[in-house]
Short mmCIF file of C-alpha atoms in Angstrom, two decimals:
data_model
loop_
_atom_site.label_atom_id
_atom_site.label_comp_id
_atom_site.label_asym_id
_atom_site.label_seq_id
_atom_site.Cartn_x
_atom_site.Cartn_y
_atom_site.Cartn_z
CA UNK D 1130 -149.29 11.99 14.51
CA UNK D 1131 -152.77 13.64 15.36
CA UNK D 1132 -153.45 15.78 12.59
CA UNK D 1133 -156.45 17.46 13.41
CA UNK D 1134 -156.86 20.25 11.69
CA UNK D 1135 -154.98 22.39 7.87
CA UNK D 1136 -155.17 26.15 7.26
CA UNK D 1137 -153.42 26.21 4.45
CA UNK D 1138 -152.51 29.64 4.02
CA UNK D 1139 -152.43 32.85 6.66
CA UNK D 1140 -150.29 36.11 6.77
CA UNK D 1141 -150.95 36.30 10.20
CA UNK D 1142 -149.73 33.03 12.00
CA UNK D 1143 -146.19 33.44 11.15
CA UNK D 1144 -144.83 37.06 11.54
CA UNK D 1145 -143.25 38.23 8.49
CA UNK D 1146 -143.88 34.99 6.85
CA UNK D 1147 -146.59 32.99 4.28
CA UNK D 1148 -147.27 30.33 6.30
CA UNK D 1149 -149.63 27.65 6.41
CA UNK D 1150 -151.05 26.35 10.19
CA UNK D 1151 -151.28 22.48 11.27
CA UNK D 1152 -153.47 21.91 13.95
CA UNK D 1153 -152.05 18.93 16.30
CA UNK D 1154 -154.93 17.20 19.07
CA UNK D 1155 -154.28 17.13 22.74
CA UNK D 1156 -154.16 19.37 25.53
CA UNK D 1157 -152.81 19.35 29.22
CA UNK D 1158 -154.94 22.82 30.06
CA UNK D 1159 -158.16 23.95 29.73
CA UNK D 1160 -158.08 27.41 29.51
CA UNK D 1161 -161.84 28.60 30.05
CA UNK D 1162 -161.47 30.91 26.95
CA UNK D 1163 -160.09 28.13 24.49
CA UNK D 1164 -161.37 28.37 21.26
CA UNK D 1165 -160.02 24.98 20.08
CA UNK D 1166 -161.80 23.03 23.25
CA UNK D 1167 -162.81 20.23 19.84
CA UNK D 1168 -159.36 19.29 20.17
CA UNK D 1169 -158.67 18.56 23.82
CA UNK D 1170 -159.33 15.47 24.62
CA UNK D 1171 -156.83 14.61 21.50
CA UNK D 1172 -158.99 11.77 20.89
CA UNK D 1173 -160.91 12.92 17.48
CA UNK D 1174 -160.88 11.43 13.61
CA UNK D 1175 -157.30 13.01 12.28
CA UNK D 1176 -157.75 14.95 9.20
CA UNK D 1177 -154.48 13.60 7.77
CA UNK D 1178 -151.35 11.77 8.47
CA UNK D 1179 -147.52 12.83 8.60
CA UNK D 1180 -147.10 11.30 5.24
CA UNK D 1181 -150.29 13.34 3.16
CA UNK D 1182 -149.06 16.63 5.23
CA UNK D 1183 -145.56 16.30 3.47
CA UNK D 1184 -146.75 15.63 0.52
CA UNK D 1185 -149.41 18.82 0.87
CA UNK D 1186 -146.20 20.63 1.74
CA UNK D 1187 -144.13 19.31 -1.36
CA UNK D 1188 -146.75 20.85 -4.02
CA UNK D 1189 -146.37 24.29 -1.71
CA UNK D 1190 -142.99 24.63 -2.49
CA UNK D 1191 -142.59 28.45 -3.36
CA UNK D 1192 -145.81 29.21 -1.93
CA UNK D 1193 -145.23 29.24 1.20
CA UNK D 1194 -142.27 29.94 3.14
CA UNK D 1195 -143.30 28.85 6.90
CA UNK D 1196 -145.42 26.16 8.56
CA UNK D 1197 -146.91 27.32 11.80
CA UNK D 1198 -147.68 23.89 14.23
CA UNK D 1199 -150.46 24.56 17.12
CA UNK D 1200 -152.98 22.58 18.72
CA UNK D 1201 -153.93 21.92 21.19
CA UNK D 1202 -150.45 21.58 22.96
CA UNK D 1203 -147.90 19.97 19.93
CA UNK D 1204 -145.38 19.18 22.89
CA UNK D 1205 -147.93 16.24 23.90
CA UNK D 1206 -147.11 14.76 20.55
CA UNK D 1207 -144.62 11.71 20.82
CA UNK D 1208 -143.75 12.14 17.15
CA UNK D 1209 -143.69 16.10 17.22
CA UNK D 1210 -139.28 16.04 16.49
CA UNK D 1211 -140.06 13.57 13.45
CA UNK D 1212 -142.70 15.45 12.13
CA UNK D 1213 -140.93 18.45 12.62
CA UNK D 1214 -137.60 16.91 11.01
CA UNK D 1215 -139.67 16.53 7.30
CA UNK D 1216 -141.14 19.94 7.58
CA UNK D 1217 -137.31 21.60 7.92
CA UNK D 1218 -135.94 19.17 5.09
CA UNK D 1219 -138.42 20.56 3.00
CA UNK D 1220 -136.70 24.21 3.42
CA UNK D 1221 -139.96 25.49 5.36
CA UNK D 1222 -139.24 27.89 8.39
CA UNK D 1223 -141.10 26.47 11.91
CA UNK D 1224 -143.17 27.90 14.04
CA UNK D 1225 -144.72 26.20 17.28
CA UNK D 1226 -147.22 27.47 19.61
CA UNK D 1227 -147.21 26.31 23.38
CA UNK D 1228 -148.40 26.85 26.47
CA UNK D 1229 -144.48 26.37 27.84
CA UNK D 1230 -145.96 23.18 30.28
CA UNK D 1231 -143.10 20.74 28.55
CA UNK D 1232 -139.39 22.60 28.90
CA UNK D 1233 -137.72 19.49 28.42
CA UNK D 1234 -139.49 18.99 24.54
CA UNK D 1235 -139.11 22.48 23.80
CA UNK D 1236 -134.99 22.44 24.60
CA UNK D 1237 -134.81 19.58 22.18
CA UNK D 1238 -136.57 20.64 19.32
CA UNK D 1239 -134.76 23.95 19.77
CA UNK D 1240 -131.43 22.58 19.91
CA UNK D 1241 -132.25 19.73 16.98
CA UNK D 1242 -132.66 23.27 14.51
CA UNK D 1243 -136.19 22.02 14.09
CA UNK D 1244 -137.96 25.09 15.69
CA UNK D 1245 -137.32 29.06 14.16
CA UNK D 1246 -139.88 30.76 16.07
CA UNK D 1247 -141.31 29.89 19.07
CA UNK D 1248 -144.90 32.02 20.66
CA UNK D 1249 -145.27 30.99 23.78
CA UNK D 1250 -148.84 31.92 25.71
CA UNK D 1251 -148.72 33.98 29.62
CA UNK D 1252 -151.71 33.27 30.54
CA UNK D 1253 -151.40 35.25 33.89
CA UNK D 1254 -149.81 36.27 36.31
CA UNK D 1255 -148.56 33.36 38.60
CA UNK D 1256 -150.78 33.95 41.17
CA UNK D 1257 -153.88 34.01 38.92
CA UNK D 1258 -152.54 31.31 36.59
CA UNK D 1259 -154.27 28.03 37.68
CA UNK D 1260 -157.77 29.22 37.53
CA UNK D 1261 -156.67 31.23 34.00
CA UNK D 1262 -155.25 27.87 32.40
CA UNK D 1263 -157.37 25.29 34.07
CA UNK D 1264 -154.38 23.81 35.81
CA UNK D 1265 -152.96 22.31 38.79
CA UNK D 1266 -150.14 24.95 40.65
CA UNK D 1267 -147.83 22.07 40.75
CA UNK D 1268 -147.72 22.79 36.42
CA UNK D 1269 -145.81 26.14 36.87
CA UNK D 1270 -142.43 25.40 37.54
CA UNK D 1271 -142.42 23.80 34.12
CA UNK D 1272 -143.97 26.87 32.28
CA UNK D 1273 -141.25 29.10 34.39
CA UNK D 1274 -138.37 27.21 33.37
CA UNK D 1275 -139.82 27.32 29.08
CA UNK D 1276 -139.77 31.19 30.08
CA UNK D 1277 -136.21 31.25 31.65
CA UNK D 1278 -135.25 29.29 28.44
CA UNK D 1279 -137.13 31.70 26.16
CA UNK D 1280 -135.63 34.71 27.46
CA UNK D 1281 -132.25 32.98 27.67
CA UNK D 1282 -132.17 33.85 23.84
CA UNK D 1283 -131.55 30.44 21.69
CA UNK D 1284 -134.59 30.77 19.82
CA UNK D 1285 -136.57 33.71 18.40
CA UNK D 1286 -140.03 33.96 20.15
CA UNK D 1287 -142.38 36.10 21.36
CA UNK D 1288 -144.88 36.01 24.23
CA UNK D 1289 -148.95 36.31 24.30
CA UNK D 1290 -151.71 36.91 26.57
CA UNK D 1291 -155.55 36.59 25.79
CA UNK D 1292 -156.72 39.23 27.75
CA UNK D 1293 -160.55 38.15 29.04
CA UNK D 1294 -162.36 40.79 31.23
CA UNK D 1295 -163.23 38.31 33.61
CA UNK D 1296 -159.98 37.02 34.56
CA UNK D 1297 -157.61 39.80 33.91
CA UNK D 1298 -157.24 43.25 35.65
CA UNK D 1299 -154.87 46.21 35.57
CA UNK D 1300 -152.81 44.30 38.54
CA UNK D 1301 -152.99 41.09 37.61
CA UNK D 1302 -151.26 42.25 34.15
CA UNK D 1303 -148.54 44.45 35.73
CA UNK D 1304 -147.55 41.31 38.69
CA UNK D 1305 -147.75 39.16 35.02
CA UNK D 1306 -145.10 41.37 33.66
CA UNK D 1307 -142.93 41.47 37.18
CA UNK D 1308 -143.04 38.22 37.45
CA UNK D 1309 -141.73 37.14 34.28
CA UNK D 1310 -138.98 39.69 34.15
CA UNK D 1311 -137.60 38.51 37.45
CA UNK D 1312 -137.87 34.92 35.96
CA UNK D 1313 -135.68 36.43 32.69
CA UNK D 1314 -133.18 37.67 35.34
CA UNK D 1315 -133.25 41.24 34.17
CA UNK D 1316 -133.42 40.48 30.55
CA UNK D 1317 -136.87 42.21 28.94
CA UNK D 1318 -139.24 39.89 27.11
CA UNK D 1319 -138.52 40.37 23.14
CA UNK D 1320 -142.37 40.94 21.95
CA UNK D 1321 -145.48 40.61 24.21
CA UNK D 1322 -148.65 40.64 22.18
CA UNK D 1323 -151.57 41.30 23.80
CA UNK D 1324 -154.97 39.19 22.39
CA UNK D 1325 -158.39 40.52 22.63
CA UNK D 1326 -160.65 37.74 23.86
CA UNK D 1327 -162.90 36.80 20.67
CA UNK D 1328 -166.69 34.91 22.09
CA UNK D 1329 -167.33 31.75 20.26
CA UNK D 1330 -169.62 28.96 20.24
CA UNK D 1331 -166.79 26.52 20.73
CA UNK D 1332 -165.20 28.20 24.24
CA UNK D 1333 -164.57 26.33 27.48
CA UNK D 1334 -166.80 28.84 29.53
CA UNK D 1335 -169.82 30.67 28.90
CA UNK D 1336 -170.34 34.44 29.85
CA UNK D 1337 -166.74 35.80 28.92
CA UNK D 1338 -165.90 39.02 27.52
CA UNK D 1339 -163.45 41.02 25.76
CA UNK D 1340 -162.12 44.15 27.58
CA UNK D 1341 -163.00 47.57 25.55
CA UNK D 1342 -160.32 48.91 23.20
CA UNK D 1343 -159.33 51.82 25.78
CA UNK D 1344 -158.84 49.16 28.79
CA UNK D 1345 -156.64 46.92 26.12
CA UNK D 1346 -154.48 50.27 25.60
CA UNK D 1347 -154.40 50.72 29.36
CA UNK D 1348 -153.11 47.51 29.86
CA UNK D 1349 -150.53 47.48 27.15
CA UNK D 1350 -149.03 50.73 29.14
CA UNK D 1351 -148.69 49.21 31.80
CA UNK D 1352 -146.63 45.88 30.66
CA UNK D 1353 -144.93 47.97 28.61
CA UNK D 1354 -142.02 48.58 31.40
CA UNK D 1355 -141.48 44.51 31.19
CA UNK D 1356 -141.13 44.01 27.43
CA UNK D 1357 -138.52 45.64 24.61
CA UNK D 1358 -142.02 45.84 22.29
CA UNK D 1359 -145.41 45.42 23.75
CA UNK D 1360 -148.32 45.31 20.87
CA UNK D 1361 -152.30 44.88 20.57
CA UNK D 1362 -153.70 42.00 18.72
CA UNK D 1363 -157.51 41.94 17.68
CA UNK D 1364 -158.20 45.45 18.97
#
């Protein structure tokens, strides 16, 4: 496994939860607004191995009560189900980040009872969602079908947008929200956070921006109709 990257405690990965977050290397988009774009390629030094983030997990015992895995897309990982597999037989509650491109590995980790919480990322609406996510068109029947099982209800989850002034507008975010309901066949979206772009240094693209606080709160009002609980994040 390509352990990239330990944060070995947050309160804010894991809702409700003490959680540490295990950053896995690979990626099959390239959002322009990625602030992980270091682990892409999936082809850097790994910080540890499966074995050392067990162990790390053994002395956290009572510490910690969830283990939050990202990346980078963790579905790319070929050993994701073992890895995941020692992390539940430790007692820890899951909780894997995607970008929904891989239905077929997210059914099976779901159904194995290695995966509690799933966030899955809407970048866009489906007409805007290539050029948001750096992707081929021929990707989003996969991420529809992670968002029909989502909503189907096997796993708890939530959905999340990074909203980025540049690619995201006040009708780009309501056909986001119409288009995923009528992929969830009348059944709302659980929780839709809405992210507040953050600049870094380490970013895909130069020259993006955040939207200002009163556009965020515009935006959340108008997804609002597509979601049982639509909230702000960095605003």
């Amino acid at each position: 496994m390509n352990i990239a990257g330990l944060q070995k405690m947050t309160l804010l990965d894991y809702p409700g939860q003490v959680a540490c977050t295990v950053f896995l290397q690979g990626c099959n988009f390239r959002c322009p607004f990625c602030h992980n774009s270091d682990l892409l390629p999936g082809q850097g030094q790994p910080l540890m191995d499966d074995a050392q983030l067990l162990s790390f997990l053994e002395k956290r015992k009572g510490l910690l009560d969830g283990v939050c895995v990202t990346g980078g897309e963790p579905t790319l990982q070929p050993q994701l189900l073992q890895l995941l597999e020692g992390i539940k037989a430790l007692g820890y509650a899951v909780k894997l980040d995607t970008n929904g491109a891989r239905p077929q590995v997210l059914q099976e980790l779901v159904e194995k009872g290695v995966v509690d919480y799933v966030a899955m990322d809407i970048k866009n609406s489906r007409e805007e969602y290539p050029k948001t996510a750096g992707i081929k068109e021929s990707l989003l029947p996969q991420v529809e079908e992670s968002i029909r099982y989502l909503t189907s209800g096997k796993v708890d989850y939530e959905f999340r947008t990074t909203v980025v002034s540049q690619l995201h507008s006040a009708d780009s975010i309501e056909a986001m929200g119409k288009w995923v309901c009528t992929l969830a066949q009348g059944e709302k979206p659980k929780r839709w956070y809405l992210q507040s772009y953050v600049d870094r240094d380490s970013v895909l693209s130069s020259g993006l921006s955040a939207p200002e606080p009163e556009k965020m709160e515009k935006y959340a009002k108008i997804l609002e109709p597509f979601a049982d609980a639509v909230s702000l994040r960095g605003v």
